[in-house]
Short mmCIF file of C-alpha atoms in Angstrom, two decimals:
data_model
loop_
_atom_site.label_atom_id
_atom_site.label_comp_id
_atom_site.label_asym_id
_atom_site.label_seq_id
_atom_site.Cartn_x
_atom_site.Cartn_y
_atom_site.Cartn_z
CA MET A 35 -24.49 -12.29 33.32
CA ALA A 36 -22.99 -15.76 32.82
CA ARG A 37 -25.16 -18.15 30.87
CA SER A 38 -23.95 -21.71 31.15
CA SER A 39 -25.04 -24.31 28.63
CA PRO A 40 -26.32 -27.71 29.79
CA PRO A 41 -24.01 -30.71 29.45
CA PHE A 42 -23.91 -32.06 25.94
CA ARG A 43 -25.72 -35.31 26.61
CA LEU A 44 -28.65 -33.52 28.24
CA MET A 45 -29.21 -31.16 25.31
CA THR A 46 -32.27 -31.37 23.13
CA ALA A 47 -31.81 -31.53 19.39
CA ASP A 48 -32.39 -27.78 19.03
CA GLU A 49 -29.94 -26.95 21.77
CA ARG A 50 -27.36 -29.23 20.23
CA ARG A 51 -27.75 -27.61 16.81
CA GLY A 52 -27.52 -24.21 18.44
CA TRP A 53 -24.35 -25.28 20.22
CA TRP A 54 -22.70 -26.45 17.00
CA LEU A 55 -23.76 -23.44 14.96
CA GLY A 56 -22.85 -21.06 17.75
CA HIS A 57 -19.18 -21.77 17.21
CA TRP A 58 -19.07 -19.07 14.57
CA ARG A 59 -18.83 -16.63 17.44
CA ALA A 60 -15.22 -17.67 17.92
CA GLY A 61 -14.49 -15.81 14.71
CA VAL A 62 -16.17 -12.54 15.73
CA PRO A 63 -12.98 -10.68 16.73
CA ALA A 64 -11.20 -11.78 13.55
CA LEU A 65 -14.19 -10.80 11.42
CA PHE A 66 -14.41 -7.46 13.19
CA THR A 67 -10.75 -6.77 12.49
CA LEU A 68 -11.25 -7.79 8.86
CA VAL A 69 -14.16 -5.39 8.44
CA LEU A 70 -12.15 -2.56 9.94
CA THR A 71 -9.26 -3.34 7.58
CA VAL A 72 -11.60 -2.96 4.63
CA VAL A 73 -12.91 0.31 6.15
CA MET A 74 -9.31 1.54 6.26
CA LEU A 75 -9.21 1.26 2.46
CA ALA A 76 -11.62 4.18 2.06
CA PRO A 77 -10.90 6.18 -1.12
CA LEU A 78 -9.42 9.21 0.64
CA PRO A 79 -5.84 9.29 -0.64
CA THR A 80 -3.93 11.64 1.64
CA PRO A 81 -0.29 12.58 1.05
CA VAL A 82 0.62 11.64 4.63
CA PRO A 83 -0.57 8.51 6.45
CA LEU A 84 -3.58 10.05 8.19
CA PHE A 85 -6.16 7.31 8.50
CA PRO A 86 -6.23 5.80 11.99
CA HIS A 87 -5.03 2.22 12.10
CA LEU A 88 -8.38 0.69 12.99
CA ALA A 89 -7.15 -2.87 12.49
CA LEU A 90 -4.43 -2.42 15.08
CA LEU A 91 -6.90 -0.82 17.50
CA SER A 92 -9.21 -3.77 17.00
CA VAL A 93 -6.43 -6.28 17.74
CA PHE A 94 -5.47 -4.25 20.81
CA CYS A 95 -9.00 -4.08 22.17
CA TRP A 96 -9.94 -7.68 21.49
CA THR A 97 -6.68 -8.95 23.02
CA MET A 98 -7.54 -7.02 26.14
CA VAL A 99 -11.11 -8.30 26.29
CA ARG A 100 -11.05 -11.82 24.84
CA PRO A 101 -7.45 -12.98 24.42
CA ARG A 102 -8.52 -16.57 23.79
CA LEU A 103 -10.51 -15.58 20.71
CA LEU A 104 -7.59 -13.75 19.10
CA PRO A 105 -4.53 -15.95 19.56
CA VAL A 106 -1.15 -14.85 18.26
CA PRO A 107 -1.25 -16.89 15.00
CA VAL A 108 -4.64 -15.37 14.15
CA ALA A 109 -3.24 -11.89 14.78
CA PHE A 110 -0.36 -12.80 12.48
CA ALA A 111 -2.76 -13.91 9.76
CA LEU A 112 -4.80 -10.70 10.09
CA GLY A 113 -1.62 -8.67 9.79
CA ALA A 114 -0.57 -10.63 6.72
CA LEU A 115 -3.97 -9.87 5.18
CA ALA A 116 -3.50 -6.18 5.97
CA ASP A 117 -0.10 -6.30 4.27
CA LEU A 118 -1.59 -7.84 1.16
CA LEU A 119 -4.36 -5.26 1.00
CA PHE A 120 -2.14 -2.26 1.64
CA GLY A 121 0.53 -3.21 -0.89
CA MET A 122 3.27 -3.56 1.71
CA PRO A 123 5.73 -6.46 1.73
CA VAL A 124 4.07 -9.38 3.52
CA GLY A 125 5.43 -9.65 7.05
CA VAL A 126 5.56 -5.98 8.07
CA ALA A 127 2.13 -5.71 9.62
CA ALA A 128 1.98 -9.47 10.25
CA THR A 129 4.97 -9.52 12.59
CA LEU A 130 3.89 -6.34 14.29
CA PHE A 131 0.31 -7.47 14.89
CA ALA A 132 1.66 -10.66 16.47
CA LEU A 133 4.08 -8.64 18.58
CA VAL A 134 1.32 -6.29 19.68
CA ALA A 135 -0.84 -9.26 20.68
CA VAL A 136 1.99 -10.71 22.77
CA VAL A 137 2.84 -7.37 24.41
CA VAL A 138 -0.78 -6.54 25.21
CA ARG A 139 -1.35 -9.92 26.83
CA LEU A 140 1.75 -9.45 28.98
CA ALA A 141 0.78 -5.91 29.90
CA ASP A 142 -2.76 -6.93 30.74
CA ARG A 143 -1.54 -9.63 33.08
CA LEU A 144 0.96 -7.29 34.71
CA LEU A 145 -1.46 -4.38 35.14
CA GLY A 146 -4.33 -6.38 36.56
CA ASP A 147 -7.33 -4.26 37.45
CA HIS A 148 -6.85 -0.86 35.81
CA ALA A 149 -8.72 2.16 34.51
CA LEU A 150 -9.35 3.18 30.92
CA TRP A 151 -6.80 6.00 30.80
CA LEU A 152 -4.07 3.47 31.59
CA ASP A 153 -5.19 1.50 28.56
CA TRP A 154 -4.93 4.67 26.51
CA LEU A 155 -1.39 5.27 27.78
CA LEU A 156 -0.43 1.71 27.00
CA LEU A 157 -1.90 2.17 23.54
CA ALA A 158 0.21 5.30 23.01
CA LEU A 159 3.38 3.38 23.83
CA VAL A 160 2.43 0.29 21.83
CA LEU A 161 1.43 2.45 18.86
CA LEU A 162 4.72 4.32 18.92
CA GLY A 163 6.49 0.99 18.88
CA PHE A 164 4.26 -0.11 16.01
CA GLU A 165 5.03 2.93 13.86
CA ALA A 166 8.75 2.71 14.59
CA GLY A 167 8.63 -1.03 13.95
CA SER A 168 6.84 -0.53 10.64
CA VAL A 169 9.54 1.86 9.48
CA GLY A 170 12.25 -0.54 10.63
CA LEU A 171 10.68 -3.61 9.04
CA MET A 172 10.10 -1.78 5.75
CA ALA A 173 13.83 -1.02 5.78
CA VAL A 174 14.53 -4.73 6.40
CA ALA A 175 12.28 -5.57 3.46
CA GLY A 176 14.32 -3.25 1.24
CA GLN A 177 11.88 -0.30 0.96
CA PRO A 178 13.05 2.45 3.34
CA VAL A 179 10.43 4.99 4.38
CA PRO A 180 10.76 8.12 6.56
CA PHE A 181 9.61 7.91 10.17
CA TRP A 182 8.24 11.37 11.04
CA PRO A 183 5.15 11.27 8.78
CA GLN A 184 4.03 8.16 10.71
CA LEU A 185 3.38 10.34 13.76
CA TRP A 186 0.30 11.70 12.01
CA GLN A 187 -1.15 8.21 12.07
CA TRP A 188 -0.11 7.87 15.71
CA LEU A 189 -2.15 10.96 16.58
CA THR A 190 -5.27 10.03 14.65
CA THR A 191 -5.19 6.45 15.92
CA LEU A 192 -5.03 7.66 19.50
CA MET A 193 -8.03 9.88 18.82
CA ALA A 194 -9.95 7.01 17.23
CA TYR A 195 -9.41 4.67 20.20
CA PRO A 196 -12.61 5.53 22.11
CA LEU A 197 -14.67 4.88 19.01
CA VAL A 198 -13.20 1.42 18.52
CA VAL A 199 -13.60 0.63 22.23
CA TRP A 200 -17.27 1.54 22.02
CA LEU A 201 -17.73 -0.62 18.92
CA VAL A 202 -15.95 -3.57 20.51
CA VAL A 203 -18.10 -3.32 23.63
CA ARG A 204 -21.28 -3.15 21.56
CA VAL A 205 -20.25 -6.14 19.46
CA GLN A 206 -19.24 -8.12 22.51
CA ARG A 207 -22.50 -7.45 24.30
CA ARG A 208 -24.53 -8.41 21.24
CA TRP A 209 -22.66 -11.41 19.87
CA LEU A 210 -20.48 -12.75 22.71
CA PRO A 211 -22.72 -12.55 25.75
CA ASP A 212 -21.45 -15.69 27.47
CA GLN A 213 -18.88 -13.97 29.65
CA GLY A 214 -20.19 -10.45 30.02
CA MET B 174 -11.28 -3.79 29.69
CA ALA B 175 -12.24 -1.89 32.82
CA ALA B 176 -14.23 -4.93 34.03
CA PRO B 177 -13.38 -5.97 37.57
CA ALA B 178 -12.60 -9.65 36.93
CA MET B 179 -10.33 -10.66 34.07
CA GLU B 180 -9.95 -14.25 35.21
CA TRP B 181 -12.95 -16.22 34.00
CA SER B 182 -12.16 -19.33 36.01
CA SER B 183 -10.29 -19.44 39.32
CA PRO B 184 -6.97 -21.24 38.93
CA SER B 185 -7.06 -24.72 40.33
CA ARG B 186 -4.79 -25.59 43.25
CA ARG B 187 -3.94 -29.13 42.09
CA PRO B 188 -0.26 -29.44 41.14
CA SER B 189 -1.06 -31.26 37.88
CA ALA B 190 -3.38 -28.42 36.87
CA ILE B 191 -0.75 -25.84 37.75
CA ARG B 192 1.85 -27.77 35.75
CA ARG B 193 -0.56 -28.05 32.84
CA GLU B 194 -1.13 -24.31 32.89
CA GLN B 195 2.60 -23.66 32.97
CA ASN B 196 3.12 -26.02 30.06
CA LEU B 197 0.40 -24.31 28.10
CA ALA B 198 1.90 -20.92 28.84
CA LEU B 199 5.30 -22.15 27.66
CA LEU B 200 3.72 -23.59 24.52
CA GLY B 201 2.00 -20.28 23.90
CA ALA B 202 5.30 -18.45 24.24
CA VAL B 203 7.01 -20.84 21.84
CA VAL B 204 4.20 -20.49 19.31
CA SER B 205 4.36 -16.69 19.55
CA GLY B 206 8.10 -16.76 19.02
CA ALA B 207 7.71 -19.05 16.02
CA VAL B 208 5.06 -16.79 14.53
CA ILE B 209 7.23 -13.70 14.88
CA ALA B 210 10.20 -15.54 13.41
CA THR B 211 8.03 -16.53 10.45
CA GLY B 212 7.14 -12.89 9.95
CA LEU B 213 10.77 -11.85 9.86
CA LEU B 214 11.53 -14.66 7.43
CA LEU B 215 8.74 -13.46 5.14
CA LEU B 216 10.26 -10.00 5.25
CA LEU B 217 13.63 -11.30 4.17
CA VAL B 218 11.95 -13.17 1.32
CA ALA B 219 10.24 -9.92 0.31
CA ARG B 220 13.60 -8.14 0.38
CA VAL B 221 15.20 -10.67 -1.92
CA ASN B 222 12.21 -11.22 -4.20
CA PRO B 223 9.94 -8.17 -4.19
CA SER B 224 7.49 -9.72 -6.62
CA ALA B 225 6.74 -12.71 -4.42
CA GLY B 226 3.07 -12.97 -3.62
CA GLU B 227 2.08 -10.67 -6.46
CA ARG B 228 -0.70 -12.93 -7.61
CA LEU B 229 -2.03 -13.26 -4.07
CA ARG B 230 -2.05 -9.48 -3.71
CA ALA B 231 -3.84 -9.11 -7.02
CA ALA B 232 -6.45 -11.65 -5.94
CA MET B 233 -7.05 -9.81 -2.65
CA MET B 234 -7.43 -6.56 -4.55
CA ASP B 235 -10.04 -8.08 -6.82
CA ILE B 236 -12.00 -9.24 -3.78
CA VAL B 237 -11.86 -6.07 -1.70
CA ALA B 238 -11.84 -3.17 -4.15
CA PRO B 239 -15.38 -3.78 -5.47
CA VAL B 240 -16.67 -3.15 -1.95
CA TRP B 241 -15.41 0.40 -2.10
CA SER B 242 -16.23 0.96 -5.75
CA VAL B 243 -19.87 0.57 -4.75
CA VAL B 244 -19.61 2.85 -1.73
CA ARG B 245 -17.32 5.35 -3.43
CA ALA B 246 -19.87 7.98 -4.45
CA PRO B 247 -20.23 9.82 -1.10
CA PHE B 248 -16.45 10.12 -0.86
CA ASP B 249 -16.18 11.72 -4.27
CA GLY B 250 -18.91 14.14 -3.28
CA ALA B 251 -17.24 14.94 0.04
CA ALA B 252 -13.90 15.65 -1.60
CA ARG B 253 -15.57 17.89 -4.14
CA VAL B 254 -17.51 19.76 -1.45
CA ALA B 255 -14.29 20.34 0.48
CA GLY B 256 -12.79 21.81 -2.67
CA ASP B 257 -15.87 23.93 -3.39
CA ALA B 258 -15.99 25.39 0.12
CA SER B 259 -12.43 26.68 -0.12
CA ASP B 260 -13.26 28.11 -3.53
CA TYR B 261 -15.74 30.65 -2.15
CA ALA B 262 -13.18 32.45 -0.01
CA GLY B 263 -11.39 35.22 -1.88
CA ALA B 264 -13.37 34.66 -5.05
CA VAL B 265 -13.30 38.30 -6.23
CA ASP B 266 -9.54 38.70 -5.89
CA ARG B 267 -9.02 35.45 -7.63
CA ALA B 268 -11.33 36.48 -10.47
CA ARG B 269 -9.38 39.70 -11.03
CA ARG B 270 -6.07 37.88 -11.01
CA LEU B 271 -7.41 35.26 -13.38
CA GLU B 272 -8.54 37.90 -15.86
CA GLN B 273 -5.05 39.37 -15.91
CA GLN B 274 -3.52 35.97 -16.45
CA LEU B 275 -6.02 35.24 -19.18
CA ASP B 276 -5.02 38.34 -21.14
CA LEU B 277 -1.36 37.39 -20.86
CA ALA B 278 -2.09 33.83 -21.89
CA ASN B 279 -4.06 34.94 -24.96
CA GLN B 280 -1.13 37.06 -26.10
CA ARG B 281 1.18 34.11 -25.76
CA LEU B 282 -1.27 31.85 -27.57
CA ARG B 283 -1.34 34.11 -30.58
CA ALA B 284 2.47 34.12 -30.72
CA ALA B 285 2.54 30.36 -30.28
CA ALA B 286 0.07 29.68 -33.10
CA ALA B 287 2.59 30.83 -35.71
CA ASP B 288 5.31 28.78 -34.00
CA ALA B 289 3.13 25.67 -34.03
CA ARG B 290 2.64 25.91 -37.78
CA ALA B 291 6.36 26.27 -38.40
CA LEU B 292 7.10 23.34 -36.07
CA SER B 293 4.71 20.96 -37.82
CA GLN B 294 6.22 21.87 -41.19
CA LEU B 295 9.72 21.25 -39.88
CA ARG B 296 8.67 17.90 -38.40
CA LYS B 297 7.24 16.78 -41.71
CA LEU B 298 10.38 17.90 -43.56
CA MET B 299 12.72 16.04 -41.23
CA GLN B 300 10.33 13.02 -40.92
CA VAL B 301 10.44 13.03 -37.13
CA GLN B 302 9.03 9.79 -35.71
CA GLU B 303 7.37 10.12 -32.32
CA PRO B 304 5.84 7.25 -30.43
CA ARG B 305 2.09 7.48 -30.09
CA ARG B 306 0.46 7.77 -26.70
CA VAL B 307 -2.28 5.19 -26.35
CA THR B 308 -4.89 5.30 -23.62
CA VAL B 309 -5.51 1.88 -22.18
CA ALA B 310 -8.38 2.61 -19.79
CA THR B 311 -10.23 5.52 -18.21
CA THR B 312 -11.36 4.76 -14.70
CA ARG B 313 -11.80 6.08 -11.17
CA ILE B 314 -9.91 5.64 -7.94
CA VAL B 315 -12.00 3.31 -5.76
CA ALA B 316 -9.82 2.71 -2.71
CA ALA B 317 -6.72 4.18 -1.12
CA THR B 318 -4.28 3.04 1.53
CA SER B 319 -4.13 6.23 3.56
CA GLY B 320 -3.79 4.12 6.72
CA SER B 321 -0.65 2.41 5.53
CA ILE B 322 2.99 3.32 5.20
CA SER B 323 2.77 3.15 1.42
CA ARG B 324 0.79 5.69 -0.57
CA THR B 325 -1.14 3.61 -3.07
CA ALA B 326 -4.61 3.68 -4.54
CA MET B 327 -6.73 1.15 -6.37
CA ILE B 328 -8.43 1.80 -9.68
CA SER B 329 -11.31 -0.18 -11.07
CA ALA B 330 -9.56 -1.37 -14.22
CA GLY B 331 -7.43 -4.48 -14.38
CA SER B 332 -5.75 -6.86 -16.77
CA ALA B 333 -9.14 -7.66 -18.26
CA ASN B 334 -9.17 -4.04 -19.49
CA GLY B 335 -5.55 -4.15 -20.60
CA VAL B 336 -3.91 -2.56 -17.57
CA GLN B 337 -0.40 -3.90 -16.85
CA PRO B 338 2.09 -3.00 -14.12
CA GLY B 339 4.35 -0.11 -15.03
CA GLN B 340 1.87 2.08 -16.88
CA PRO B 341 1.41 5.81 -16.19
CA VAL B 342 -1.79 7.04 -14.56
CA ILE B 343 -2.67 10.60 -15.56
CA GLY B 344 -5.43 12.81 -14.16
CA THR B 345 -6.96 15.95 -15.60
CA GLU B 346 -4.58 18.25 -13.73
CA GLY B 347 -1.38 16.26 -14.00
CA LEU B 348 0.35 13.03 -13.18
CA ILE B 349 -1.18 10.79 -10.53
CA GLY B 350 1.27 7.89 -10.43
CA ARG B 351 1.98 4.57 -12.09
CA THR B 352 0.44 1.12 -11.84
CA MET B 353 2.43 -1.34 -9.79
CA GLU B 354 0.18 -4.42 -9.68
CA ALA B 355 -2.70 -5.46 -11.85
CA GLY B 356 -5.39 -7.92 -10.84
CA GLN B 357 -8.13 -9.17 -13.07
CA PHE B 358 -10.50 -6.23 -12.53
CA ASN B 359 -8.56 -3.80 -10.35
CA ALA B 360 -5.07 -2.39 -10.33
CA ARG B 361 -2.91 -0.76 -7.68
CA VAL B 362 -1.43 2.67 -8.41
CA LEU B 363 1.71 3.95 -6.71
CA LEU B 364 0.99 7.61 -5.99
CA LEU B 365 3.58 10.34 -6.45
CA THR B 366 3.94 10.99 -2.72
CA ASP B 367 5.06 7.43 -1.93
CA PRO B 368 8.70 7.11 -0.83
CA ALA B 369 9.28 4.53 -3.57
CA SER B 370 7.97 6.76 -6.36
CA ARG B 371 10.60 8.21 -8.70
CA VAL B 372 9.50 10.18 -11.77
CA PRO B 373 12.08 11.37 -14.33
CA VAL B 374 11.21 15.03 -14.89
CA ILE B 375 12.53 18.10 -16.61
CA VAL B 376 12.34 21.73 -15.51
CA GLN B 377 10.37 23.35 -18.28
CA ARG B 378 12.01 26.78 -18.01
CA THR B 379 15.66 25.71 -17.89
CA GLY B 380 15.49 22.28 -19.53
CA GLN B 381 17.33 20.53 -16.70
CA PRO B 382 16.46 16.88 -16.12
CA GLY B 383 15.95 15.56 -12.61
CA ILE B 384 13.92 13.09 -10.59
CA ALA B 385 10.83 13.89 -8.55
CA ALA B 386 10.80 11.69 -5.44
CA GLY B 387 8.06 11.32 -2.87
CA GLY B 388 8.54 11.03 0.88
CA ASN B 389 5.14 10.48 2.51
CA ARG B 390 4.77 14.28 2.63
CA PRO B 391 2.47 16.72 0.83
CA VAL B 392 5.45 17.86 -1.30
CA LEU B 393 7.81 16.02 -3.63
CA SER B 394 11.54 16.65 -3.72
CA LEU B 395 13.46 17.25 -6.93
CA ILE B 396 16.65 15.20 -6.60
CA ASP B 397 19.52 14.47 -8.98
CA ARG B 398 18.98 17.65 -10.94
CA VAL B 399 21.60 18.23 -13.65
CA GLY B 400 23.20 21.63 -13.13
CA ILE B 401 22.28 22.28 -9.52
CA ASP B 402 24.03 25.66 -9.48
CA VAL B 403 21.29 27.11 -11.69
CA PRO B 404 18.68 28.41 -9.22
CA LEU B 405 15.01 27.61 -9.67
CA LEU B 406 12.18 30.08 -9.09
CA PRO B 407 9.00 29.39 -7.16
CA GLY B 408 6.33 28.55 -9.69
CA ASP B 409 8.60 26.77 -12.15
CA ARG B 410 6.72 24.03 -13.92
CA ILE B 411 8.14 20.53 -13.63
CA VAL B 412 6.97 18.14 -16.33
CA THR B 413 7.82 14.54 -17.16
CA SER B 414 10.76 14.17 -19.49
CA GLY B 415 9.77 10.93 -21.23
CA ASP B 416 12.82 9.04 -19.95
CA GLY B 417 12.65 5.85 -17.96
CA GLY B 418 10.28 3.82 -20.08
CA VAL B 419 7.06 4.56 -18.18
CA PHE B 420 5.86 8.18 -18.25
CA PRO B 421 5.18 10.05 -21.50
CA PRO B 422 6.85 13.46 -21.89
CA GLY B 423 5.10 16.70 -21.13
CA VAL B 424 2.77 15.65 -18.32
CA LEU B 425 2.71 18.23 -15.54
CA VAL B 426 4.10 16.79 -12.31
CA GLY B 427 4.15 19.85 -10.06
CA LEU B 428 5.23 23.40 -9.37
CA VAL B 429 8.28 24.45 -7.38
CA VAL B 430 7.29 25.89 -4.00
CA ASP B 431 10.63 26.04 -2.20
CA ALA B 432 13.55 26.62 -4.55
CA GLY B 433 16.07 27.34 -1.83
CA ALA B 434 16.13 23.95 -0.16
CA ALA B 435 18.91 21.48 -0.92
CA ALA B 436 16.41 19.44 -2.92
CA PRO B 437 13.78 21.85 -4.27
CA LEU B 438 10.28 21.03 -3.05
CA LEU B 439 7.44 20.58 -5.52
CA ARG B 440 3.73 20.73 -4.92
CA PRO B 441 2.07 17.99 -6.99
CA ALA B 442 -0.26 19.44 -9.61
CA ALA B 443 -2.82 16.66 -9.41
CA SER B 444 -4.23 15.53 -6.08
CA PRO B 445 -5.61 11.98 -6.15
CA MET B 446 -8.32 12.96 -3.65
CA GLY B 447 -11.42 13.84 -5.61
CA ALA B 448 -9.50 13.29 -8.83
CA GLY B 449 -12.56 12.02 -10.64
CA TYR B 450 -11.64 10.07 -13.73
CA VAL B 451 -8.02 9.11 -14.37
CA ARG B 452 -6.49 7.77 -17.54
CA VAL B 453 -4.13 4.80 -17.77
CA GLU B 454 -1.84 4.94 -20.79
CA GLN B 455 0.54 2.46 -22.28
CA ALA B 456 4.12 2.73 -21.07
CA TYR B 457 6.03 5.25 -23.22
CA LEU B 458 8.97 3.63 -25.01
CA ARG B 459 8.85 0.69 -22.64
CA LEU B 460 12.30 -0.67 -21.86
CA PRO B 461 12.87 -4.34 -22.89
CA ALA B 462 12.22 -6.80 -20.08
CA GLU B 463 15.54 -8.64 -20.19
CA ALA B 464 18.73 -7.36 -21.66
CA SER B 465 20.32 -10.11 -23.74
CA GLY B 466 24.00 -9.80 -24.35
CA PRO B 467 25.84 -11.20 -27.36
CA VAL B 468 25.60 -15.00 -27.61
CA TYR B 469 28.54 -16.97 -28.96
CA ASP B 470 28.87 -20.61 -29.89
CA ALA B 471 30.59 -22.83 -27.37
CA PRO B 472 34.38 -22.30 -27.31
CA VAL B 473 36.34 -24.58 -29.62
CA PRO B 474 39.46 -26.32 -28.23
CA ALA B 475 42.78 -25.42 -29.89
CA GLU B 476 43.41 -29.02 -31.04
CA ALA B 477 40.11 -29.05 -32.98
CA ARG B 478 40.85 -25.66 -34.49
CA VAL B 479 44.21 -26.97 -35.72
CA ARG B 480 42.32 -29.81 -37.40
CA GLY B 481 40.00 -27.41 -39.14
CA ALA B 482 37.04 -26.78 -36.80
CA PRO B 483 35.44 -23.34 -37.32
CA MET B 484 35.88 -20.46 -34.85
CA PRO B 485 32.98 -19.75 -32.48
CA ARG B 486 30.53 -17.44 -34.21
CA LEU B 487 28.35 -14.69 -32.85
CA ARG B 488 24.81 -15.95 -33.12
CA ASP B 489 22.06 -13.56 -34.11
CA THR B 490 19.39 -16.08 -33.21
CA PRO B 491 19.25 -17.75 -29.78
CA PRO B 492 20.71 -21.26 -29.84
CA ALA B 493 18.10 -23.99 -30.21
CA ILE B 494 18.14 -27.21 -28.20
CA MET B 495 20.78 -29.30 -29.94
CA PRO B 496 19.99 -32.92 -30.88
CA LEU B 497 22.38 -35.73 -30.00
CA PRO B 498 25.81 -35.15 -31.56
CA VAL B 499 26.26 -36.64 -35.03
CA ALA B 500 29.54 -37.22 -36.89
CA PRO B 501 31.24 -33.89 -37.64
CA PRO B 502 31.23 -32.77 -41.30
CA ALA B 503 34.18 -34.00 -43.37
CA THR B 504 35.19 -30.52 -44.56
CA ALA B 505 35.18 -27.28 -42.58
CA PRO B 506 32.33 -24.95 -43.68
CA ARG B 507 34.54 -21.89 -43.85
#
């Protein structure tokens, strides 16, 4: 379903304006992740970290689908924003989002053509690394936290993965149709 | 993700194109490494200076929390419905038990009424001064970080309403937490279950002070209890002791559920989920921000003292900026 645009000099005025204004689509993955971060702030204070980490799932999915639209510095910035909103020392989620972006790109290139359950398995491993890394980085930042309660978030995030995949596919088909 | 072709353009065979792609890949790797190193650096900065970026965090809170304060209503309703549904099970047994407890409580109330009168007379006789508890704001919880490592919540009252960091947040059933950051219109509350939360408490039955610490679990642990050989009983009430310069005394923190563990486990009395309105009070007997030690004049050399210069004095006012030195006085002041 590739839709190529005509060369710039052959565009009409309308097409040219559409081409300029259409650049907002480059920010769709970042905006999507931002919206999911705000959704994660729902007023449901649980004693254990239960809410699935939708922002991380979004970074994971978009890095698999459109790595060029979510480069590593943008993932870092989104993680820094998540840190600021969650009241954690800045750099915990930032570093880990960047690391996840790097690891997912590598894994995607290594795995090549693969099925969805393999993605889910990769997510389980990456998520375990994320939770362990969060605990470690919080200790580096001087605020030690226990590790075992984080496994609740690991479970719920794994269960929320199909939902985020579906959302990402819907958003991609609607707003980023250029490359399927 | 399960699409057959991940490569959008076939790689060119020209050596310059291949070299360009390799260079770009190397550049990407270097940029990723730099980004991760920046993250670790930021963490070290946060370790050394925990209040760095406080204003930025407060600004983000002011931007994001209003989104949820508008959408909050269905969540309050859902939390209340969850509570109501569990209420219907076992209602008759609970009613009978409650009536028994009510009779016992009324007896105790009658005995306590006489005690209360005697206590107020004694207080007036001895002119006991107690700090007042002042409510700063009454507000609701509008957002919560249940997807994060830290257990915090946001309330829709900020420095414009008088909320400052380090103030206790009290719900109808007990203590909720304390404010840790205050933006213009919203503030962040550190809940009791956060690993960084430490509340100075006292066991009401035995009078032993201790500290209630959270650990990202549904229960708090009572650590540093004075007199640990005295056993606690399940159901012992743990209330704030008034120490520490934040929490007022007498606020219910929780009940002991497991007295036998090394650190007794407490179930928090107030759950922030569906807490409805919460009250922010002024810090109780707030500790001074900076401790200032005794300030002396500059030391005087022995030769000047021999010639009559005065000894360095202990100043009770902080030294002002001195003007340029003028000729010393002819006679010593002492």
